Each structure stands twice: as C-alpha cells, then as structure tokens.
Short mmCIF file of C-alpha atoms in Angstrom, two decimals:
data_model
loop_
_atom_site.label_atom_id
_atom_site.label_comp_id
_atom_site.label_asym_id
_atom_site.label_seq_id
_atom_site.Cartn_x
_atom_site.Cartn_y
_atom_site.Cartn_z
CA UNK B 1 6.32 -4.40 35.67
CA UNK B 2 5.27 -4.49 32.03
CA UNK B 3 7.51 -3.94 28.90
CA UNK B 4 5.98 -0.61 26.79
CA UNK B 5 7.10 1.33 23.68
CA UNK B 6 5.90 3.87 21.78
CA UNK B 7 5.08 4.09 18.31
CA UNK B 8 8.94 4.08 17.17
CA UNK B 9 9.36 0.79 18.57
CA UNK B 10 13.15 1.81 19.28
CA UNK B 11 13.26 -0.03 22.83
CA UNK B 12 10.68 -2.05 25.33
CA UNK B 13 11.21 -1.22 28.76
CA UNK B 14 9.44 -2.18 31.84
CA UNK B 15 7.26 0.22 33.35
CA UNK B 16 4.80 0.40 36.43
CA UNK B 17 1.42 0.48 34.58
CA UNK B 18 -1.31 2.00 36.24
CA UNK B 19 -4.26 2.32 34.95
CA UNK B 20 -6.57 5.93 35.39
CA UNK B 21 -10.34 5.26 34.78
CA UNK B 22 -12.32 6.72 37.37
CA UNK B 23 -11.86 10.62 38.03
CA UNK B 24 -12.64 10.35 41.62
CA UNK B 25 -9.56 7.99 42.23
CA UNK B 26 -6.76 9.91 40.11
CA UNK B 27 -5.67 12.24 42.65
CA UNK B 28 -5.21 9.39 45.19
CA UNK B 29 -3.01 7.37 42.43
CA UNK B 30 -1.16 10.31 40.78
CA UNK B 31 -0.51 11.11 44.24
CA UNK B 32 0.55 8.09 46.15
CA UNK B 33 2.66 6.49 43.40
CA UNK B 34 5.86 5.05 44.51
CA UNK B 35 7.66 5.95 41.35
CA UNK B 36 8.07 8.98 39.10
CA UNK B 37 5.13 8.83 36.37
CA UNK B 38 3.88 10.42 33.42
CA UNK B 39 0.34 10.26 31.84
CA UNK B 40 0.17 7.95 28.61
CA UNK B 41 -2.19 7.61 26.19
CA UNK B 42 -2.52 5.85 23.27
CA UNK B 43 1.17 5.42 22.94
CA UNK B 44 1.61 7.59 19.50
CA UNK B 45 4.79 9.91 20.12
CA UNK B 46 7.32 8.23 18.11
CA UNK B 47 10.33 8.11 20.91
CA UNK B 48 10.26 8.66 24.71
CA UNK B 49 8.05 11.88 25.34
CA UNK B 50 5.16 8.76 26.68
CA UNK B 51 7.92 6.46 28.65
CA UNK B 52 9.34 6.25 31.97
CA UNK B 53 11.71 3.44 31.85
CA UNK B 54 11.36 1.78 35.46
CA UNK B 55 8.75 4.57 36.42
CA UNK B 56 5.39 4.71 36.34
CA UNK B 57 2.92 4.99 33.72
CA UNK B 58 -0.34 6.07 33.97
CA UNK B 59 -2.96 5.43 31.47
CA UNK B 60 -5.61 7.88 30.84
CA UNK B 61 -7.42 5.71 28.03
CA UNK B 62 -9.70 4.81 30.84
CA UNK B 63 -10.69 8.09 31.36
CA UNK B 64 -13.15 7.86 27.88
CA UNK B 65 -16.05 9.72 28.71
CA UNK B 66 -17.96 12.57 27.40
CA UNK B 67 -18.99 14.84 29.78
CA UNK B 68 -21.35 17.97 27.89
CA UNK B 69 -21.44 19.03 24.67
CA UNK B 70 -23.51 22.43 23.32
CA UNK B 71 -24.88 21.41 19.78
CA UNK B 72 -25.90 25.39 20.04
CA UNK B 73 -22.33 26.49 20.36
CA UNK B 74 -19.53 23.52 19.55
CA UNK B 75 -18.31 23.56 22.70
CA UNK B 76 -17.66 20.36 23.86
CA UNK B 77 -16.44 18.86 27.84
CA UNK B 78 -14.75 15.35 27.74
CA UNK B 79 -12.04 13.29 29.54
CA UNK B 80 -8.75 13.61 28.68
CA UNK B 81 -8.57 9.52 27.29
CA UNK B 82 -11.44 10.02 25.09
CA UNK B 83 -10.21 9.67 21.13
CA UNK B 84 -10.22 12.35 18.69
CA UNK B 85 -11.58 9.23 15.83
CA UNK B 86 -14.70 9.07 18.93
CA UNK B 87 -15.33 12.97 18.82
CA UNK B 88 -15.25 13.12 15.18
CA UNK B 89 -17.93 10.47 14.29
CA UNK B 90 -19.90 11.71 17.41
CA UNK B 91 -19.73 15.48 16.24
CA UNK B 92 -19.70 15.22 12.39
CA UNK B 93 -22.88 14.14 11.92
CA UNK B 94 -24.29 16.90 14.00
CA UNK B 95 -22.54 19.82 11.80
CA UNK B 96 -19.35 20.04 14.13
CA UNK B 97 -16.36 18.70 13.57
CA UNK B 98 -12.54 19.33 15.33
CA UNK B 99 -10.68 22.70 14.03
CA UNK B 100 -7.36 20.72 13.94
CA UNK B 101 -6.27 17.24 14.26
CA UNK B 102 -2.83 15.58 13.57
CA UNK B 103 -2.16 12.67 10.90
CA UNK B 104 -4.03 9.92 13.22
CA UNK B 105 -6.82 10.43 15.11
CA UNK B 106 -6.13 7.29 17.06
CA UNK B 107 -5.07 9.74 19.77
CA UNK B 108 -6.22 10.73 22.96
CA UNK B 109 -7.57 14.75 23.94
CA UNK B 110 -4.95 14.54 26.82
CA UNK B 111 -1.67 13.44 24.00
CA UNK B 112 -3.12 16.30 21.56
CA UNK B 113 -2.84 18.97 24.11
CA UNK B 114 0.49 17.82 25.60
CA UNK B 115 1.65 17.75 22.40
CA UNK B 116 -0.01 20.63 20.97
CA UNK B 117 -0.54 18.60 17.98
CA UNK B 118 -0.84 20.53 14.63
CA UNK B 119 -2.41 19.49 10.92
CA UNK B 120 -2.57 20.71 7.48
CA UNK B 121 -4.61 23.65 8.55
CA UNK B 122 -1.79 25.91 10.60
CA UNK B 123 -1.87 29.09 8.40
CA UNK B 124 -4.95 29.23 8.62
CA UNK B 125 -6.50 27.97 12.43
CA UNK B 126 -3.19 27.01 14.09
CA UNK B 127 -2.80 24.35 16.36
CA UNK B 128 -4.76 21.63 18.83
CA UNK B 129 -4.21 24.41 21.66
CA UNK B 130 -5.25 27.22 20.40
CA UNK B 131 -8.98 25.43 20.69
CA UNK B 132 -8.88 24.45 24.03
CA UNK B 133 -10.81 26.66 26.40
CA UNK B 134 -10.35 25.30 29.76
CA UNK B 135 -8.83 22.16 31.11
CA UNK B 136 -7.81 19.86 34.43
CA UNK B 137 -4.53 19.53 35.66
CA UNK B 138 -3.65 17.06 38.70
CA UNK B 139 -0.44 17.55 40.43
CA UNK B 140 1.08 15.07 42.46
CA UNK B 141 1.24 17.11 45.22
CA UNK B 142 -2.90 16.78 45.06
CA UNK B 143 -3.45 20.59 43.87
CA UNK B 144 -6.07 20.06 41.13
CA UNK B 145 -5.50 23.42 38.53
CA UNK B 146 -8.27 24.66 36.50
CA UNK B 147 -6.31 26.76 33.70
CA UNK B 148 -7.83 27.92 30.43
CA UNK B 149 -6.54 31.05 27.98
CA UNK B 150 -8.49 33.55 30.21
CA UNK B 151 -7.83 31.39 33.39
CA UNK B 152 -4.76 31.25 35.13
CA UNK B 153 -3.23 31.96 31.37
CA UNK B 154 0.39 30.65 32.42
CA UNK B 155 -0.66 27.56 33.97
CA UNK B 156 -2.32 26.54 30.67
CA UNK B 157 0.69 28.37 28.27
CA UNK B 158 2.84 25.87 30.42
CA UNK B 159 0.32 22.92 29.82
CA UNK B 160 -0.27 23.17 25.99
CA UNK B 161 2.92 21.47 24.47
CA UNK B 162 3.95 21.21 27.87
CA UNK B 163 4.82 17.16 27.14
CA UNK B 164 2.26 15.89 30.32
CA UNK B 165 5.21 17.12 32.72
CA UNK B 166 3.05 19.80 34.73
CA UNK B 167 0.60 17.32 35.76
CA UNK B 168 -2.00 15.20 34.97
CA UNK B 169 -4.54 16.54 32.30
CA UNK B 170 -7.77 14.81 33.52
CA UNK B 171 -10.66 17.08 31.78
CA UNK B 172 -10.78 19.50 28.69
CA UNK B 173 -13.19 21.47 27.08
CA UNK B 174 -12.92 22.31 23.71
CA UNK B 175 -14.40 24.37 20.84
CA UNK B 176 -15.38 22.50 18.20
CA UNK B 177 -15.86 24.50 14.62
CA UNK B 178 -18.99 24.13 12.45
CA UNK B 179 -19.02 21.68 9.18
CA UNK B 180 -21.50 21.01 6.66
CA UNK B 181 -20.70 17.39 6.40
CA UNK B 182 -17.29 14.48 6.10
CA UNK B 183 -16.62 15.56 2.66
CA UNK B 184 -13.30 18.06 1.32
CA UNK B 185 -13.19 19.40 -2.13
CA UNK B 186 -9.61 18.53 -2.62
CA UNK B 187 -6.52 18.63 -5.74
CA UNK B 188 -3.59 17.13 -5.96
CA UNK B 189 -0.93 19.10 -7.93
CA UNK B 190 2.60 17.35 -8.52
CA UNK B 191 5.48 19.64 -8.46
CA UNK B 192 8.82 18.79 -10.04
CA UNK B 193 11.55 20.86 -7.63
CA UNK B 194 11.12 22.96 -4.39
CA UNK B 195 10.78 26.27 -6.43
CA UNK B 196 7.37 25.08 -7.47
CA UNK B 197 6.62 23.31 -4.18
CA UNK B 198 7.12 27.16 -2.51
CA UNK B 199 4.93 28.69 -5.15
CA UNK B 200 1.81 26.34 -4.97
CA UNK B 201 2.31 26.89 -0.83
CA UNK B 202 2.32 30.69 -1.00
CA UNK B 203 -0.38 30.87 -3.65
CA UNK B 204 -2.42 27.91 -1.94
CA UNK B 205 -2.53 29.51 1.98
CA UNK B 206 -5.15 32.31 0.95
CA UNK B 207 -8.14 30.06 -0.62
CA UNK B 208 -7.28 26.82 0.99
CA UNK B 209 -7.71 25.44 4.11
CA UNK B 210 -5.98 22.25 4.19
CA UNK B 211 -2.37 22.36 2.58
CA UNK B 212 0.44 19.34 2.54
CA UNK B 213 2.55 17.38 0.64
CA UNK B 214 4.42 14.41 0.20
CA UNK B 215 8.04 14.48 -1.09
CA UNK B 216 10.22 12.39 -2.61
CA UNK B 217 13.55 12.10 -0.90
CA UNK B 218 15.53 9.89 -2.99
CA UNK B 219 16.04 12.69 -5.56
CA UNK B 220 18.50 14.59 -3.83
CA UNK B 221 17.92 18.51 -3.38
CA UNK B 222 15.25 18.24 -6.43
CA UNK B 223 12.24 17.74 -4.20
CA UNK B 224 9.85 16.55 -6.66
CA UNK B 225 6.31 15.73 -4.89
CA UNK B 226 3.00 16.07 -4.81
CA UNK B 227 0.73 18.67 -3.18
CA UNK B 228 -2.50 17.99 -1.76
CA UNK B 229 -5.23 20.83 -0.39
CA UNK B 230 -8.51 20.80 0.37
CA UNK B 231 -11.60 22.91 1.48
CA UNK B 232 -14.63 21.08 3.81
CA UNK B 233 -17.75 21.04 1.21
CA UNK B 234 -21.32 20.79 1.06
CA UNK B 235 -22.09 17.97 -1.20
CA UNK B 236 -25.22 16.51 0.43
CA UNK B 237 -25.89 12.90 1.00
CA UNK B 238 -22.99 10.40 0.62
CA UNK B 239 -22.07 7.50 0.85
CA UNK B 240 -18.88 7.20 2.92
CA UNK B 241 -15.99 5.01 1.59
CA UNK B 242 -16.21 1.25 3.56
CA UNK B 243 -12.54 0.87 2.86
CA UNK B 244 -11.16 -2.51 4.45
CA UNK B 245 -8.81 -1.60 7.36
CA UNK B 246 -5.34 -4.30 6.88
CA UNK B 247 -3.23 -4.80 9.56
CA UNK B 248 0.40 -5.47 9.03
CA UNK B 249 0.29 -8.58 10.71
CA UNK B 250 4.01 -8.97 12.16
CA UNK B 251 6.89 -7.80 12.67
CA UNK B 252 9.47 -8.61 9.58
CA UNK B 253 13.02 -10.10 10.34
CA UNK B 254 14.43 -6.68 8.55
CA UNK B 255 13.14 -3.57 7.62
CA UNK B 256 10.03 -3.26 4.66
CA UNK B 257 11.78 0.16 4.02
CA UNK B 258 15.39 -0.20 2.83
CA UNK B 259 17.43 1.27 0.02
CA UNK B 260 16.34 -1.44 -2.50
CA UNK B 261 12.67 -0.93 -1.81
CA UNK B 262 13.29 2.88 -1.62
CA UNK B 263 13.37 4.23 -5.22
CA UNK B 264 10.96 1.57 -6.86
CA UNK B 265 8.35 2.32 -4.39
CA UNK B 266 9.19 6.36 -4.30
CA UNK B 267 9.32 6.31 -7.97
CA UNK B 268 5.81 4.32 -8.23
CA UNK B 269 3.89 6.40 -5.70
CA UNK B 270 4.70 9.69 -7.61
CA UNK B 271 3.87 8.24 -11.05
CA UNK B 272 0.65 6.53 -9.53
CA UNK B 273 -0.16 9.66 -7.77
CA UNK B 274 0.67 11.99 -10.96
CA UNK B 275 -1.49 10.12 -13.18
CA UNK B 276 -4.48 10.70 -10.61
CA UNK B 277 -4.28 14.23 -10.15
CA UNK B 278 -6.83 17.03 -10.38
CA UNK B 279 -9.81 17.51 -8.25
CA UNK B 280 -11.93 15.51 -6.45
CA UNK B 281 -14.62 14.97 -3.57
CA UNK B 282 -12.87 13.01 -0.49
CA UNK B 283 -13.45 12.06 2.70
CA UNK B 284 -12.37 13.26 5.63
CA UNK B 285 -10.63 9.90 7.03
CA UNK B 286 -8.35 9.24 3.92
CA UNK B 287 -7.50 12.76 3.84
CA UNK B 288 -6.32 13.54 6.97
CA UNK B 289 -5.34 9.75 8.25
CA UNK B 290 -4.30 8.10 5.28
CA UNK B 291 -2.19 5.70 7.00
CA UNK B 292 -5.26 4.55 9.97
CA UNK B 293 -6.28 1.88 7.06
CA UNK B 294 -3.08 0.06 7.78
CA UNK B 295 -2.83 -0.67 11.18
CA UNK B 296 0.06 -1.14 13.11
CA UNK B 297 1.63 0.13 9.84
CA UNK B 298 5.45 0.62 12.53
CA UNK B 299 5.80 -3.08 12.32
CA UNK B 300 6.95 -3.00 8.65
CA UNK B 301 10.61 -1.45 10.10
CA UNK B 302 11.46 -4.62 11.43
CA UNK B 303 12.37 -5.49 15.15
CA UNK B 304 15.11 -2.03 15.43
CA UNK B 305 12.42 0.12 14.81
CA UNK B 306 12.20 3.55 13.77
CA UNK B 307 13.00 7.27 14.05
CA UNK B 308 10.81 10.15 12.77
CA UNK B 309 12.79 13.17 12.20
CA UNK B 310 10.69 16.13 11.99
CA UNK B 311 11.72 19.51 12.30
CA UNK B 312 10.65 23.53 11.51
CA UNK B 313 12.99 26.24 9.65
CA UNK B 314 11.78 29.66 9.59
CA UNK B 315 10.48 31.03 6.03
CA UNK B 316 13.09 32.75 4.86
CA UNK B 317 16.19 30.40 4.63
CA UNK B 318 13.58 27.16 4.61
CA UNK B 319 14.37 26.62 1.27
CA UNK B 320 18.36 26.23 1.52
CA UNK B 321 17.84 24.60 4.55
CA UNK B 322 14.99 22.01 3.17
CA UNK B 323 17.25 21.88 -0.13
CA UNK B 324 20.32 20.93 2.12
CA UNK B 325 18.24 17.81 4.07
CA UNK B 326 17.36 16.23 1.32
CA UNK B 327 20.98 16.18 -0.56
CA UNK B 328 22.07 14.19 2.68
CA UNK B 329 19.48 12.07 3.03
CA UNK B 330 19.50 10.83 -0.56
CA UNK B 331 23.58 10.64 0.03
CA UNK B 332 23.15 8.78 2.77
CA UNK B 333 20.74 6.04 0.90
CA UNK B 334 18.24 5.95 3.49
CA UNK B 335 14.75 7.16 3.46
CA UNK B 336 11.48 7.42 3.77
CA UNK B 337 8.53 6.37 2.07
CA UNK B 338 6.56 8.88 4.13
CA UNK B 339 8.21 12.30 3.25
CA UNK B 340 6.15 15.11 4.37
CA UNK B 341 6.59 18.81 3.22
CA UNK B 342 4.49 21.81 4.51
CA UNK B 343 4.08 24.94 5.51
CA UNK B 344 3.20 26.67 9.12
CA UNK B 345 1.50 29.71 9.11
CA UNK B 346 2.71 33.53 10.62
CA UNK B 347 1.39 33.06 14.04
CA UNK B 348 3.32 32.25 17.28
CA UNK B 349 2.59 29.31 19.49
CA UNK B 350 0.16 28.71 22.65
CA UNK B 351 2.56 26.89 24.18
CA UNK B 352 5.83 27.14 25.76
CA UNK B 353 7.47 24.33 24.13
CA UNK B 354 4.75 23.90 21.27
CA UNK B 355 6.31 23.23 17.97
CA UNK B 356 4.78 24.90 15.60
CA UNK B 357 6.64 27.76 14.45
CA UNK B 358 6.65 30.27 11.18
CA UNK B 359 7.88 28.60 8.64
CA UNK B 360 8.26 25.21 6.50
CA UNK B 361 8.35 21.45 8.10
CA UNK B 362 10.08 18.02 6.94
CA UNK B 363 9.13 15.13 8.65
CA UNK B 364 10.43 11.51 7.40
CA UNK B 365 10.82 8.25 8.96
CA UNK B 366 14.16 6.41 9.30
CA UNK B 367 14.80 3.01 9.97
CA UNK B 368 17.11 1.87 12.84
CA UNK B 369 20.40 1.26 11.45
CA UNK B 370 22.21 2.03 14.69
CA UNK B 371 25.34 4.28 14.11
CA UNK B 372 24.70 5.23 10.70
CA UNK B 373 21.39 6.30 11.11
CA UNK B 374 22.56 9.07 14.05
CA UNK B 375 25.15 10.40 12.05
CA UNK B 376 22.97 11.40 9.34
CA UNK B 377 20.98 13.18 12.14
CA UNK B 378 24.14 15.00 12.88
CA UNK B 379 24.41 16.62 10.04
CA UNK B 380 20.56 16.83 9.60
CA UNK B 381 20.90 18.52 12.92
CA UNK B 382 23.73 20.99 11.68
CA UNK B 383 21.31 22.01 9.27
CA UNK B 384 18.41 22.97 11.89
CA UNK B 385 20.77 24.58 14.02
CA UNK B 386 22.65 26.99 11.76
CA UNK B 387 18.54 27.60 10.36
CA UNK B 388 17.29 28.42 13.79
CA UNK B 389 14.97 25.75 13.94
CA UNK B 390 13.89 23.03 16.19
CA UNK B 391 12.62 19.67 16.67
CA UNK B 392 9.55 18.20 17.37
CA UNK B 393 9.40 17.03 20.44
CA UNK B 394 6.22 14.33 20.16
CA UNK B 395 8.91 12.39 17.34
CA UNK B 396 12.01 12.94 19.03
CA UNK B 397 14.17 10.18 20.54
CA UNK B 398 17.55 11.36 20.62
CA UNK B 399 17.93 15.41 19.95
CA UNK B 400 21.00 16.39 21.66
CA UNK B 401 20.21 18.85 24.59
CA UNK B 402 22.19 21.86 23.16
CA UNK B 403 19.88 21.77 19.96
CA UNK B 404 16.50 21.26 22.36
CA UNK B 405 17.67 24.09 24.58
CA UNK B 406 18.76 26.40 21.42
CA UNK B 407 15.29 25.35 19.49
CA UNK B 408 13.20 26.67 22.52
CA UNK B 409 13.75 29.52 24.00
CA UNK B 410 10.91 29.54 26.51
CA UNK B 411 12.49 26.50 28.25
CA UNK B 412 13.54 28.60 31.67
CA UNK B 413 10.11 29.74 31.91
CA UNK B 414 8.23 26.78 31.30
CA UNK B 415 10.42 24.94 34.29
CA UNK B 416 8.83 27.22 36.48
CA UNK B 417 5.72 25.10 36.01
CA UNK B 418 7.11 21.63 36.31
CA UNK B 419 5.72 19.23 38.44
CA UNK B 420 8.86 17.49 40.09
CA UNK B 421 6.38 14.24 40.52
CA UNK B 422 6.87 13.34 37.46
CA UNK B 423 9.22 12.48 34.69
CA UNK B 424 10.22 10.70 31.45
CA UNK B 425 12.91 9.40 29.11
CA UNK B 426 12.56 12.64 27.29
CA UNK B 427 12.84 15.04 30.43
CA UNK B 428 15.85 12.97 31.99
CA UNK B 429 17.48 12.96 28.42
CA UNK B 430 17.14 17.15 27.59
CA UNK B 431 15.81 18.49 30.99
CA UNK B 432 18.38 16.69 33.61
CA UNK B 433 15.09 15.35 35.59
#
C-alpha cells in the first residue's frame, strides 16, 4: 500500500499501486486485480476522479511509447501514458502540433481523453475528444474494445469524458492539426467590468483562435480582468524563451494564498499586466501553460490543500450567474489568485459526461479552510443549479450528487457502459459504486 493524492492535495490515502508498462501484460493485471482499480496518470485532476482509496491504482505512465505517426497526414498512434509536453516538442518541429490541449501539458493522452480536456480554443475546434479517431479500451472482464467516432460510436461517446470508468484506455490515435511553427501572435486587452469582458468575447470568437482571461475576484460582481487571445503565426526562425523552471520547494505551514496576500497580489498582477498590454509574439509554452515554470506550484496552499471550483452556465443568464459568484466569493474573503474567465463555443459535447457545454466558465482555486470553505460552495452551487449548469468533473472533490445528476443529463445512458471492475472516490461519492 502506498499513500497517493492528486493535484488538490485534499487527502493521502493508501492505494494498491500497480504499475502498467508493457501492453502485452495489461489485460492479465487489469484483469486479475484483487481490488477495484482505476487507470491513473500523471495525477492532475484536482480531487478524486484519479483515486481509489484502498483500491487499486494502475499507472499508465509506463505505457510512454509512440507507436506511428503520418508526417503526410497528422495522424498520430501512441500509448495512452505518453505526455501531451512529449507530442508537442516531437510534432512541432515537424509542422504539426495538438488541436487542443488543457492548461498543463504535463498530462497523459489516456487523462485528456477521460477527461475530455478542453483549452482556449472551444468555439472554435472544441475539445481533446473531438480529435481522437480511434482508441483501446481494456475491460476487466478481458474484452479489449476498439471504438473510434465511426467505430462502435457509443463505446467511444461513453469513453470520451467517460472519467477512465469503462475500462482501461491503453492506445489512441489522434489527429494532429498543421502549424507553421511554436509562435502565437497574441494581445492582451484589460477590461474593467463583465459588460466589457462579454463584448471583447463575442467580438474576439470570429478572428481569434485562442480566447481566455484572468479575473480578478476580490472586486466583487465588478469583474475587472484581463483578456488574452492569440492566433498560431509564421514568424520564421526563433529563438525559443530558456525560461528557468522554479520549483516551490515545500510545503508551507499555512496557505501562500490567504485574504492578506489576496488583494495586494490581485491588485499587482492587474496593474503589472495592464501596463504590458498590446500585442506581441509568444510562445506556445507560456501561453498555454503559464503555470509549468513553477513546479509543484499546489504546495504553496499549505498542508489542507486545495479545491478548484470550476463550473459552465449557459450563454444567456452567464452573466447574472458569473456576476452572482463573484459577489460571494469576494464576501466570503477567500480567493483565488488564479481566476479564470472564458467562453465555450455553440457546439455540443463528444462525450457523455464531457464538460464542455455552450456557454461561459469560472474556474478558481480555494484553499482548504474546512467548513467555511464548503459553505461558500453551497451557495456557489445554488448559483449553478438555478443556471442549469454543471461542474467539472476532472476538479471536483465534493459536488453533491443531486447537482452531478441535474448537471448531466446523459448519466443513465452512460451507466450502460460502465465497467463494474472498476471504481473511484468520485464514482462511489456521485455514482453509488
């Protein structure tokens, strides 16, 4: 037994850790186990979608191999452990790059497509899923499933966002989208409320790609940020930045992020960030993974850890409801220095239980204060409900089952597909098993 947590750092339970790095043994150990597993990767969701307190977990980051790739076409074959950091400086430089990624690429093809991971590109090439053509399942009753979008459809719809609970994803292949080098043409804009945030969305959608922004949260219902969007660019040879990666070397007695570091910091970043706008050539690391230069950056919440709270309104009350968060979480004096606004575009979901919906997405972080904290996600949650949103599953770590069940719909379906091998703190918690 080994003590594991997950990014959130909210609890350190044993496990049965069993490690997956040769394909030709996974059936025998997916199906042999002597406890209830799930697959595991890098460890990335925030609460307990990648735990099985007691259970088993197996770890795919073993299974790091590249298998084919078509420079002719983009499509590329690869384990499900390999990391999406590893396929972007393998493609890149060969005019390829991935269509979507999510705010780290220190995550492995198998986590993406579990948790149909989405970026700042939604509106306009949706999410992880919707560019995988074909991938490996391994039950635990030994049936291997090959499943694609043209290939046993509902196997893969089931899959996709499917939180690793239909099986083992083993293989994937994936199309990759061509790229004309690392670089964006990007602009920052600051906004000063959420009228102007909408605007700069709406406008920003048709002509670029890449769309964000970070908000501040201390300010109440005013929602004065900064919005970032970008376009890939052809700007010939470059030098790419050597940045220095820091680690956050330990874990501080309290929390970095607490209502006396809130505001100054908040209140700095904006300025600092104001004073730098306009255009510029960046990147593609510090765009989309600003926070990979600071490694092991969930330390600085101090031994409680963390919550991310991340949900989706639809468009048309996200406002109000986006306008209503952020008056309780600055009445509540807790926080987030990482406050992220943006917008999803008008298309519906590969998956079953995929997140992304259309509509407009908060995510912030929380530290651990215990009771206090999960009463201002009771009324954060009153908010989502009465919107007819949901939660994201991949950050989740303590969504009360009415508001899971109420945030998506496909849930009846998609237990049609689960494998009853396996299980994890999330499915116990919202599923029953």
């Amino acid at each position: 037994m080994k003590p594991v947590t997950s990014w959130g750092r909210l609890s350190a339970d044993p496990h049965h850790v069993v490690g997956l790095n040769d394909p030709s043994r996974v059936k025998a150990l997916v199906c042999h186990g002597t406890h209830p597993g799930v697959a595991h990767g890098m460890g990335r969701s925030y609460g307990d979608v990648c735990l099985n307190s007691e259970g088993t977990l197996w770890v795919t980051t073993g299974l790091d191999h590249f298998i084919a790739f078509d420079d002719s076409t983009g499509r590329l074959v690869c384990e499900a452990g390999v990391l999406l950091r590893d396929i972007q400086r393998q493609v890149i430089p060969r005019g390829w790059i991935l269509p979507v990624t999510p705010g780290t690429q220190l995550v492995t093809v198998g986590g993406a497509i579990a948790n149909d991971v989405h970026g700042k590109n939604h509106h306009v090439l949706g999410s992880f899923g919707d560019h995988v053509q074909n991938l490996t399942l391994v039950r635990t009753d030994g049936e291997i499933i090959q499943c694609g979008p043209h290939e046993r459809p509902d196997w893969f719809a089931a899959t996709v966002g499917g939180l690793g609970l239909t099986g083992v994803i083993t293989q994937a292949e994936i199309q990759l989208r061509r790229v004309s080098g690392p670089w964006l043409d990007t602009e920052t804009v600051p906004y000063a409320n959420l009228d102007e945030f909408f605007r700069l969305a709406d406008y920003s959608e048709a002509d670029w790609e890449h769309t964000v922004s970070w908000i501040d949260c201390i300010t109440g219902g005013g929602g004065r940020g900064l919005f970032m969007r970008g376009n890939p660019t052809n700007v010939g040879d470059r030098l790419a930045p050597q940045g220095r990666k820091l680690t956050m070397p330990m874990v501080p007695p309290v929390s970095l992020v607490n209502r006396l570091s809130l505001r100054p910091f908040n209140m700095a970043y904006y300025q600092l960030k104001k004073w730098q706008a306009g255009r510029a050539i960046t990147h593609y690391e510090p765009f989309f993974y600003p926070l990979d230069n600071l490694l092991e950056w969930n330390r600085m919440y101090g031994p409680k850890g963390f919550f991310q709270y991340q949900s989706v309104v639809p468009r048309e009350v996200g406002q109000d409801a986006v306008q209503a968060m952020l008056k309780e979480i600055a009445r509540s004096g807790d926080g987030s220095f990482l406050a992220v606004l943006k917008t999803f575009g008008n298309r519906q979901p590969v998956g079953m239980l995929s997140f992304p919906q259309p509509g407009v997405t908060l995510a912030l972080d929380f530290p651990n204060h215990g009771d206090r904290t999960h009463k201002l996600f009771e009324r954060l949650d009153a908010i989502v409900r009465e919107a007819k949103g949901r939660i994201y599953l991949a950050k989740d770590a303590r969504m009360p089952r009415e508001l899971f069940e109420a945030g998506y719909p496909r849930l009846a379906e998609f237990m049609k597909y689960r494998d009853p091998g396996i299980s994890s703190g999330l499915s116990r918690r919202l599923m029953g098993s």
